[in-house]
Coordinates of N, CA and C in Angstrom, one line a residue:
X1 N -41.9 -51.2 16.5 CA -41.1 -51.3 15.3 C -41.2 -50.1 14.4
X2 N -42.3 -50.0 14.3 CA -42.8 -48.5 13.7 C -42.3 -47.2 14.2
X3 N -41.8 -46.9 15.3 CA -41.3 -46.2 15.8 C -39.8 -46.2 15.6
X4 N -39.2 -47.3 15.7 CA -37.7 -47.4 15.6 C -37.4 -46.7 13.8
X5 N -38.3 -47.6 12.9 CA -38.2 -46.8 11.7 C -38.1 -45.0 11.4
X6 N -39.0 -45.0 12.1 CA -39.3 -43.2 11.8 C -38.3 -42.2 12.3
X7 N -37.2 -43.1 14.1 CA -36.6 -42.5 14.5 C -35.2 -42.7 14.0
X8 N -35.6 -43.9 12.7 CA -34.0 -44.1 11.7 C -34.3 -43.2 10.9
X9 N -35.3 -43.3 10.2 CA -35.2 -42.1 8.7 C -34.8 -40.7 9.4
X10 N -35.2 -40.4 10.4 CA -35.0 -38.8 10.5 C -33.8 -39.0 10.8
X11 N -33.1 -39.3 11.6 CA -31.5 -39.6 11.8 C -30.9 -39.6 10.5
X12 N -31.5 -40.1 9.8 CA -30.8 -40.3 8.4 C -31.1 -39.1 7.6
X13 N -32.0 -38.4 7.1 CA -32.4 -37.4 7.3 C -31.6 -36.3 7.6
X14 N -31.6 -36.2 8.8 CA -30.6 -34.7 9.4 C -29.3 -34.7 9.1
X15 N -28.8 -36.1 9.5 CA -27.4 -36.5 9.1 C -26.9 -35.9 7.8
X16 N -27.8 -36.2 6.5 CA -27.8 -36.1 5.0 C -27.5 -34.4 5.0
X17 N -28.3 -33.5 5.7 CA -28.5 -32.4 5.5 C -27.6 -31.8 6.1
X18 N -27.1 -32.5 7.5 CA -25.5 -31.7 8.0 C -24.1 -31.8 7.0
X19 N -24.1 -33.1 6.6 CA -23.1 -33.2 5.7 C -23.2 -32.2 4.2
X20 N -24.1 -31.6 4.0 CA -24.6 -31.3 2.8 C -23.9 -29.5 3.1
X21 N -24.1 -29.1 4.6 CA -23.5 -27.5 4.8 C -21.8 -28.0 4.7
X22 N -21.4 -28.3 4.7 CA -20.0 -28.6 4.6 C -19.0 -28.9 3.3
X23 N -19.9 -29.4 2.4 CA -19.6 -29.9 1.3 C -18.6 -30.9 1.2
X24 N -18.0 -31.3 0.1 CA -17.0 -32.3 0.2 C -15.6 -31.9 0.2
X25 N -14.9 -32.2 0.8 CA -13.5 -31.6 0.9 C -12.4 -31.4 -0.3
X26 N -13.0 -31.6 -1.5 CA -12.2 -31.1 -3.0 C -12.9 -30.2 -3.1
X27 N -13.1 -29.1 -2.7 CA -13.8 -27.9 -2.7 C -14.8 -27.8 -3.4
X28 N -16.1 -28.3 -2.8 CA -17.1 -28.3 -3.6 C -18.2 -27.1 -2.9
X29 N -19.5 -27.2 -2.9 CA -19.8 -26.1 -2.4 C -20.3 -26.2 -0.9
X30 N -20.8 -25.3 -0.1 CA -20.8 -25.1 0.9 C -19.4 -25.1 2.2
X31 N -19.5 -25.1 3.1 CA -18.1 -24.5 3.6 C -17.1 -25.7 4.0
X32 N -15.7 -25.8 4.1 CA -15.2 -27.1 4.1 C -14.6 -26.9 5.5
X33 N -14.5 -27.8 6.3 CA -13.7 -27.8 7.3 C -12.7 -27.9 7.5
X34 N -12.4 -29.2 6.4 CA -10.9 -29.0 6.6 C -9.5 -28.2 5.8
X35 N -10.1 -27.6 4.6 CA -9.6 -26.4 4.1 C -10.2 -25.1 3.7
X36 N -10.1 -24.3 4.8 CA -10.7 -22.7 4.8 C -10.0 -21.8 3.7
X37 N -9.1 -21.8 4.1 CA -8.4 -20.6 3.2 C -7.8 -21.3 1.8
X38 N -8.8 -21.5 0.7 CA -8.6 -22.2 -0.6 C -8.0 -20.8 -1.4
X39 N -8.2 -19.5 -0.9 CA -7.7 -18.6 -2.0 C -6.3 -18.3 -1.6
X40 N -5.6 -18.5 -2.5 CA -3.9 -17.7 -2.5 C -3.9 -16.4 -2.3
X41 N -4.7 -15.9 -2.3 CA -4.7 -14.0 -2.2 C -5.5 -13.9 -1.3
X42 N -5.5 -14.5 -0.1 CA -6.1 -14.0 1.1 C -5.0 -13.4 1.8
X43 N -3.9 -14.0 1.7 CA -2.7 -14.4 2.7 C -1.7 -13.4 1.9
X44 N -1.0 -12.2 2.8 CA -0.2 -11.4 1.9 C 1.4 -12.3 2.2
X45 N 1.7 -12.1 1.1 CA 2.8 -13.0 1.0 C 4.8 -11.9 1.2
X46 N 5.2 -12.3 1.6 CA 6.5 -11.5 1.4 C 7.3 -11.4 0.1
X47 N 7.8 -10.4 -0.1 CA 8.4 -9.4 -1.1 C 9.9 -10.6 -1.3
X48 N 10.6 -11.3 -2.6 CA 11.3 -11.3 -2.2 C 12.3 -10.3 -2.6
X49 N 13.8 -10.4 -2.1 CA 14.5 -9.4 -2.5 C 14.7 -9.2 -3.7
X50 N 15.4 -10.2 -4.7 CA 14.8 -9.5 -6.2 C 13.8 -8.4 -6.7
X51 N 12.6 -9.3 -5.8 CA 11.2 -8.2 -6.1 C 11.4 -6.9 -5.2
X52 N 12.2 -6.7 -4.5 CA 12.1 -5.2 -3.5 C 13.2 -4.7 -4.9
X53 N 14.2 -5.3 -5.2 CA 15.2 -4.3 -5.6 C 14.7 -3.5 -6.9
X54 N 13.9 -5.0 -7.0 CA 13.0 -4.7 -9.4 C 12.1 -3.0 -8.9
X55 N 11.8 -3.1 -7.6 CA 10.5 -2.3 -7.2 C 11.3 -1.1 -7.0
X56 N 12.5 -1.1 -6.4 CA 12.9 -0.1 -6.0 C 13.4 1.0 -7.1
X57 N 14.3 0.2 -7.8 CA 14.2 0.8 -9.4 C 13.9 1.4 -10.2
X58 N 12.7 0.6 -10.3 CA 11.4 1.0 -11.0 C 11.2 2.7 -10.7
X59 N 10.9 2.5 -9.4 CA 10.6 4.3 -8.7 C 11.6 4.8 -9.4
X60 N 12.8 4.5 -8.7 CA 13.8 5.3 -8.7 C 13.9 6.0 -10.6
X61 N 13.8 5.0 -11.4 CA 14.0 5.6 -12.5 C 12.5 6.0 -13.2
X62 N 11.5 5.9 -12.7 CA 10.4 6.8 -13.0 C 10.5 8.3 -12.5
X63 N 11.3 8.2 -11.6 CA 11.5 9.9 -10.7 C 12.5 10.2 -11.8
X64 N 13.5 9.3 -11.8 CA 15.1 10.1 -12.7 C 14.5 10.4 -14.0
X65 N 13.8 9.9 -14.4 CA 12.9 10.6 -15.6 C 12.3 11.5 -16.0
X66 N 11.5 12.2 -14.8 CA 11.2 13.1 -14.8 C 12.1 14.6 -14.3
X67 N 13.0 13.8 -13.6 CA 14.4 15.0 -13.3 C 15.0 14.9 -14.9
X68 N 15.4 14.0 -15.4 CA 16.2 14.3 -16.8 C 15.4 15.2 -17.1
X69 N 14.1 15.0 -17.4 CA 13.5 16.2 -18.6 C 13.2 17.2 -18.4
X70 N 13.1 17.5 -17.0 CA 12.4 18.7 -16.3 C 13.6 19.7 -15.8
X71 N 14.7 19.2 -15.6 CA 16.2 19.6 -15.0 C 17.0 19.7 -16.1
X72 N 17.1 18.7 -17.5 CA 18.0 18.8 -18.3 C 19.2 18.5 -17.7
X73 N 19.5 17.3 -16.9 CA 20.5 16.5 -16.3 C 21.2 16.8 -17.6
X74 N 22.6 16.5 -17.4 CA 23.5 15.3 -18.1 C 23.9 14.1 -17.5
X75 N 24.8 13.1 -18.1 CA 24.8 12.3 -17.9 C 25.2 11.3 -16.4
X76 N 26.3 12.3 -16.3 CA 27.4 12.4 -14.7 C 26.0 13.0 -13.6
X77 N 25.5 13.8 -13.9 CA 24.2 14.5 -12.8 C 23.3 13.0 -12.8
X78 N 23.2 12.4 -14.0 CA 21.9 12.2 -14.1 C 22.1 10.4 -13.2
X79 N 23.6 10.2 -13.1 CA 24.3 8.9 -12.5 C 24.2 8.9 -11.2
X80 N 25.0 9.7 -10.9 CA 24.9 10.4 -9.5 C 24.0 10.7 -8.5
X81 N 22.9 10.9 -9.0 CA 21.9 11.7 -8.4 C 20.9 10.3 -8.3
X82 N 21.0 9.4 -9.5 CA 20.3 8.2 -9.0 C 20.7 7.3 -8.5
X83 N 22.8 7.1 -8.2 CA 22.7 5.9 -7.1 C 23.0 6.8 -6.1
X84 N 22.2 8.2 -5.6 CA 22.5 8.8 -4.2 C 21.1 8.4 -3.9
X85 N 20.2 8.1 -4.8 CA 18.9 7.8 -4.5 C 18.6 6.4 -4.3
X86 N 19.3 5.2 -4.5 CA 18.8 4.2 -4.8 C 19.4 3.6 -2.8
X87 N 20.8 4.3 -2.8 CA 21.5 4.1 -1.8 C 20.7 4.7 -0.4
X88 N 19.9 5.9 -0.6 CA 19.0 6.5 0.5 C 17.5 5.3 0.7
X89 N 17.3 5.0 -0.6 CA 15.8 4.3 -0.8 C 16.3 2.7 0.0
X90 N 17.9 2.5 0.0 CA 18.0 1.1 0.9 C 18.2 1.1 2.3
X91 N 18.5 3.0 2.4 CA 19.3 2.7 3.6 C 17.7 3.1 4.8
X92 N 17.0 3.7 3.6 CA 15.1 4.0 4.3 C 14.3 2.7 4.6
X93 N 14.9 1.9 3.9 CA 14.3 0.5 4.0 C 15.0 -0.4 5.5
X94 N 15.9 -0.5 5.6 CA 16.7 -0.7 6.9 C 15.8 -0.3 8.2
X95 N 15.8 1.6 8.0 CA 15.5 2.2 9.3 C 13.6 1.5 9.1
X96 N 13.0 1.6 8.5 CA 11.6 0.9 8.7 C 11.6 -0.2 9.0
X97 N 12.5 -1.3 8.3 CA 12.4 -2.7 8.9 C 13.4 -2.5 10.4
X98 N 14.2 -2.1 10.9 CA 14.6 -2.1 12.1 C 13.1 -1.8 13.0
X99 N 13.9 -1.7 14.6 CA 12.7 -2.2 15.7 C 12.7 -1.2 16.4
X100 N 12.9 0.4 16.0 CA 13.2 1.3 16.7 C 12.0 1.8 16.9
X101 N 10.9 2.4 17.4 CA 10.2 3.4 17.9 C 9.6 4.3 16.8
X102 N 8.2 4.5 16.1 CA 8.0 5.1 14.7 C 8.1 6.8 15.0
X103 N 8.5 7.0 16.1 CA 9.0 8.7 16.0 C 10.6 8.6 15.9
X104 N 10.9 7.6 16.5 CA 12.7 7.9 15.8 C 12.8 6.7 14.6
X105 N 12.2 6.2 14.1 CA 12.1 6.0 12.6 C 11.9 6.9 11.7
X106 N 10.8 7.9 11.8 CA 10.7 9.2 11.4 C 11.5 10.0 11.2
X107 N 12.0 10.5 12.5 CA 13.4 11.3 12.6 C 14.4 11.2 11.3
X108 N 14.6 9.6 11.7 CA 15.8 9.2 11.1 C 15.4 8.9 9.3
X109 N 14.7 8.8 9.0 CA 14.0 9.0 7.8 C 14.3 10.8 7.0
X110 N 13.7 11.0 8.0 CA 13.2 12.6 7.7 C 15.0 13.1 7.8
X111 N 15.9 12.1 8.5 CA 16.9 12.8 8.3 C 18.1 12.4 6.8
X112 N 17.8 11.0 6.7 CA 17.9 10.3 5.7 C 17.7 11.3 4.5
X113 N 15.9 11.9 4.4 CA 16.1 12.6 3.3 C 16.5 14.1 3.2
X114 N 16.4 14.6 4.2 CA 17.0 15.7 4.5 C 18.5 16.1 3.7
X115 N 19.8 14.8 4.1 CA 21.1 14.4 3.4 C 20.7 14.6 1.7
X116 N 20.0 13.8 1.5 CA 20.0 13.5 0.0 C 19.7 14.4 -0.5
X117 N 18.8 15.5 -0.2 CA 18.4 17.0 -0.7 C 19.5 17.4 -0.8
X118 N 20.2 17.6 0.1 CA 21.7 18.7 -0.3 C 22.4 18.3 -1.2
X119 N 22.6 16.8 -1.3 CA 23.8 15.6 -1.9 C 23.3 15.9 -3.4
X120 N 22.2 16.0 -3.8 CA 21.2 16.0 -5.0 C 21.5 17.8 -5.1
X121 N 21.3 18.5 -4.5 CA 21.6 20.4 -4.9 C 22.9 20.5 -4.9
X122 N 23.8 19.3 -4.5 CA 25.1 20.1 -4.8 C 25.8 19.3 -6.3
X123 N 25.0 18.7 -6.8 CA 25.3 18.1 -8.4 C 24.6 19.1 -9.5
X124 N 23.3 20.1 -8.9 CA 22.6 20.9 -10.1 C 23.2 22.5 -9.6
X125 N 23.0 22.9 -10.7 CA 23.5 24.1 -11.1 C 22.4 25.2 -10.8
X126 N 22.3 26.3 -10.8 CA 21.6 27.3 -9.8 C 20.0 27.4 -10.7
X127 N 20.3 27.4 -11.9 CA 18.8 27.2 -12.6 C 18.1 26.0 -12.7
X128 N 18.9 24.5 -12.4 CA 18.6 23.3 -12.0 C 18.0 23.3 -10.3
X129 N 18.7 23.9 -9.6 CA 18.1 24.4 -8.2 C 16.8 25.0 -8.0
X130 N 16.5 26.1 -9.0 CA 15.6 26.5 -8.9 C 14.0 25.9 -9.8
X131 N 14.2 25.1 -10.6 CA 13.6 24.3 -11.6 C 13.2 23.0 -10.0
X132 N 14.0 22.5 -9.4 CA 13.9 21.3 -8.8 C 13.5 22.0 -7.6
X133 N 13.2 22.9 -7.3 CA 12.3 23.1 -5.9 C 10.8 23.9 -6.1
X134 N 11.1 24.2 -7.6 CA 9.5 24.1 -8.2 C 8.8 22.5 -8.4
X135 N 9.3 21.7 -8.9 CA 8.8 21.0 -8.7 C 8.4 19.8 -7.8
X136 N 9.4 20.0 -6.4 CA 9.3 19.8 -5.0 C 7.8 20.4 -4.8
X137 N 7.9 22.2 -5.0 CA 6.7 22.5 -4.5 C 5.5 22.2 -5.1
X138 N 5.5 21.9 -6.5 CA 4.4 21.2 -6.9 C 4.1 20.0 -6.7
X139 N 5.3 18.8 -6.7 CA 4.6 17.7 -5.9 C 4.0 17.8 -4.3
X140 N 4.5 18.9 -3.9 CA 3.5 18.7 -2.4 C 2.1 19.3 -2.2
X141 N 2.0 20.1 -3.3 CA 0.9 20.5 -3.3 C -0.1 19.2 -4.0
X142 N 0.5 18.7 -4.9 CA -0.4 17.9 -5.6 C -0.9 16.6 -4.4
X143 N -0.1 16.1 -3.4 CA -0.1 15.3 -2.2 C -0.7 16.4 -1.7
X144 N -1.4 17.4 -1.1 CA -2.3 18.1 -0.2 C -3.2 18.2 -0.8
X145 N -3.6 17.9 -2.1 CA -4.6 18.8 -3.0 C -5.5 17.3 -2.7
X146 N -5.1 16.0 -2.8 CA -5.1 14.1 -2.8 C -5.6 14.0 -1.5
X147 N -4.8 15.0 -0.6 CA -5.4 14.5 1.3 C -6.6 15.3 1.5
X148 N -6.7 16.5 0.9 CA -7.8 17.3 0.7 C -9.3 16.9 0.5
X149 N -8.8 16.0 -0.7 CA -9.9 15.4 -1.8 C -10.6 14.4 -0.8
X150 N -9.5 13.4 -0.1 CA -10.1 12.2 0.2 C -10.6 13.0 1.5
X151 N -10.3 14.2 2.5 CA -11.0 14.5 3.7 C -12.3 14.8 2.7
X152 N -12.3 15.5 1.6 CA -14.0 16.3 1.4 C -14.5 14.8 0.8
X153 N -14.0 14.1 0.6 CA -14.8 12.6 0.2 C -15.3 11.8 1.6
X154 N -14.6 11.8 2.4 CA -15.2 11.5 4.0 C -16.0 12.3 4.3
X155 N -16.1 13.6 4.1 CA -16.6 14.7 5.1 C -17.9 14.1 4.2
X156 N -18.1 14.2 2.6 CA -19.6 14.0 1.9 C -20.1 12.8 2.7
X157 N -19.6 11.7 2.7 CA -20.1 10.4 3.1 C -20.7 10.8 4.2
X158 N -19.8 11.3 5.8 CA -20.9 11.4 6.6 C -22.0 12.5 6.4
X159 N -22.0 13.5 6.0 CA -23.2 14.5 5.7 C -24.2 13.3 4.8
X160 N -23.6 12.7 4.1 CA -25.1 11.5 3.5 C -25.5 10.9 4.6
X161 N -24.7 10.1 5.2 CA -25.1 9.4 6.1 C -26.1 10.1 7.3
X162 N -25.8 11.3 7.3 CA -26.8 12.1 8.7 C -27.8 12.4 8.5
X163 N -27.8 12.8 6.7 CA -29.6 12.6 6.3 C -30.3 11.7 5.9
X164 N -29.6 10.2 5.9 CA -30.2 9.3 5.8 C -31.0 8.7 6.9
X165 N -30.2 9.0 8.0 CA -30.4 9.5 9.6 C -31.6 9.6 10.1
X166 N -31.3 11.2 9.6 CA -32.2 12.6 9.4 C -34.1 11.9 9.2
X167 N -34.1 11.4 7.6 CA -34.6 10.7 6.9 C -35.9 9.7 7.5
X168 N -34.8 8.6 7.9 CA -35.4 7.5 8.5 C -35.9 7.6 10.0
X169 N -35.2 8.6 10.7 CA -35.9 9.3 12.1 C -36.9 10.1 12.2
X170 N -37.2 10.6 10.8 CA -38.7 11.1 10.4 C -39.8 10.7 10.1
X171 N -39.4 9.2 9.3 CA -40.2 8.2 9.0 C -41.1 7.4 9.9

């Protein structure tokens, strides 16, 4: 009889302590089995179209802003030039969500913008031309100067990493 006891308590016992890793299923602590993913921001959610167009916008007239002041648009340039952009930024969004192959998505991108360059140089005027491929060439530099940064930010990490290496293989 003494025996049957001792082999209840522990049963009772372990039992107590398995239910205890699991916690209670209103999300209490330890891990729940029957609902894992309690956070809403694990799971990336889709864009709806409202939110693509609010987004698209957005750009679009953060760039046209910086053309107005930097180019001294008027008002017809400054119309023009942004639904030839908003119309390129939909028709870029198409060729990505389509199922074609990411070298002729590319292409056709790269040709996409290619159009809009000329469509956009044949609205500005020859000092507007040359003002807007200065600052073409300055935005690409400033995107090289960014890919630059983050290679010499890798390149440090592993040189840490090799003398830490280094370091602990000497130890």
């Amino acid at each position: 009889m003494k025996i049957l006891k001792i082999v209840f308590v522990c049963l009772l016992f372990f039992s107590v302590g398995a239910n205890a890793q699991f916690g209670n299923p209103n999300g209490g602590q330890g891990m729940n089995r029957n609902n894992r993913m309690q956070s809403p921001q694990s799971t990336p959610r889709e864009l709806t179209p409202a939110e693509i167009e609010k987004n698209r916008t957005k750009q679009v007239d953060s760039y046209m802003s910086v053309l107005k002041t930097d180019l001294t648009l008027d008002e017809l340039q400054y119309i023009a030039i942004k639904n030839e952009m908003i119309n390129n930024s939909k028709r870029i969004d198409i060729v990505i969500k389509s199922e074609y192959s990411d070298e002729e998505k590319a292409a056709e991108i790269k040709s996409i913008q290619e159009n809009m360059e000329k469509t956009i140089l044949g609205y500005l005027s020859a000092s507007q031309k040359e003002k807007y491929a200065l600052l073409k060439t300055q935005k690409s530099e400033k995107k090289k100067k960014k890919t630059r940064g983050n290679a010499e930010q890798s390149e440090d990490k592993e040189k840490e990493k090799e003398k830490e290496k280094e370091t602990d293989s000497n130890n």
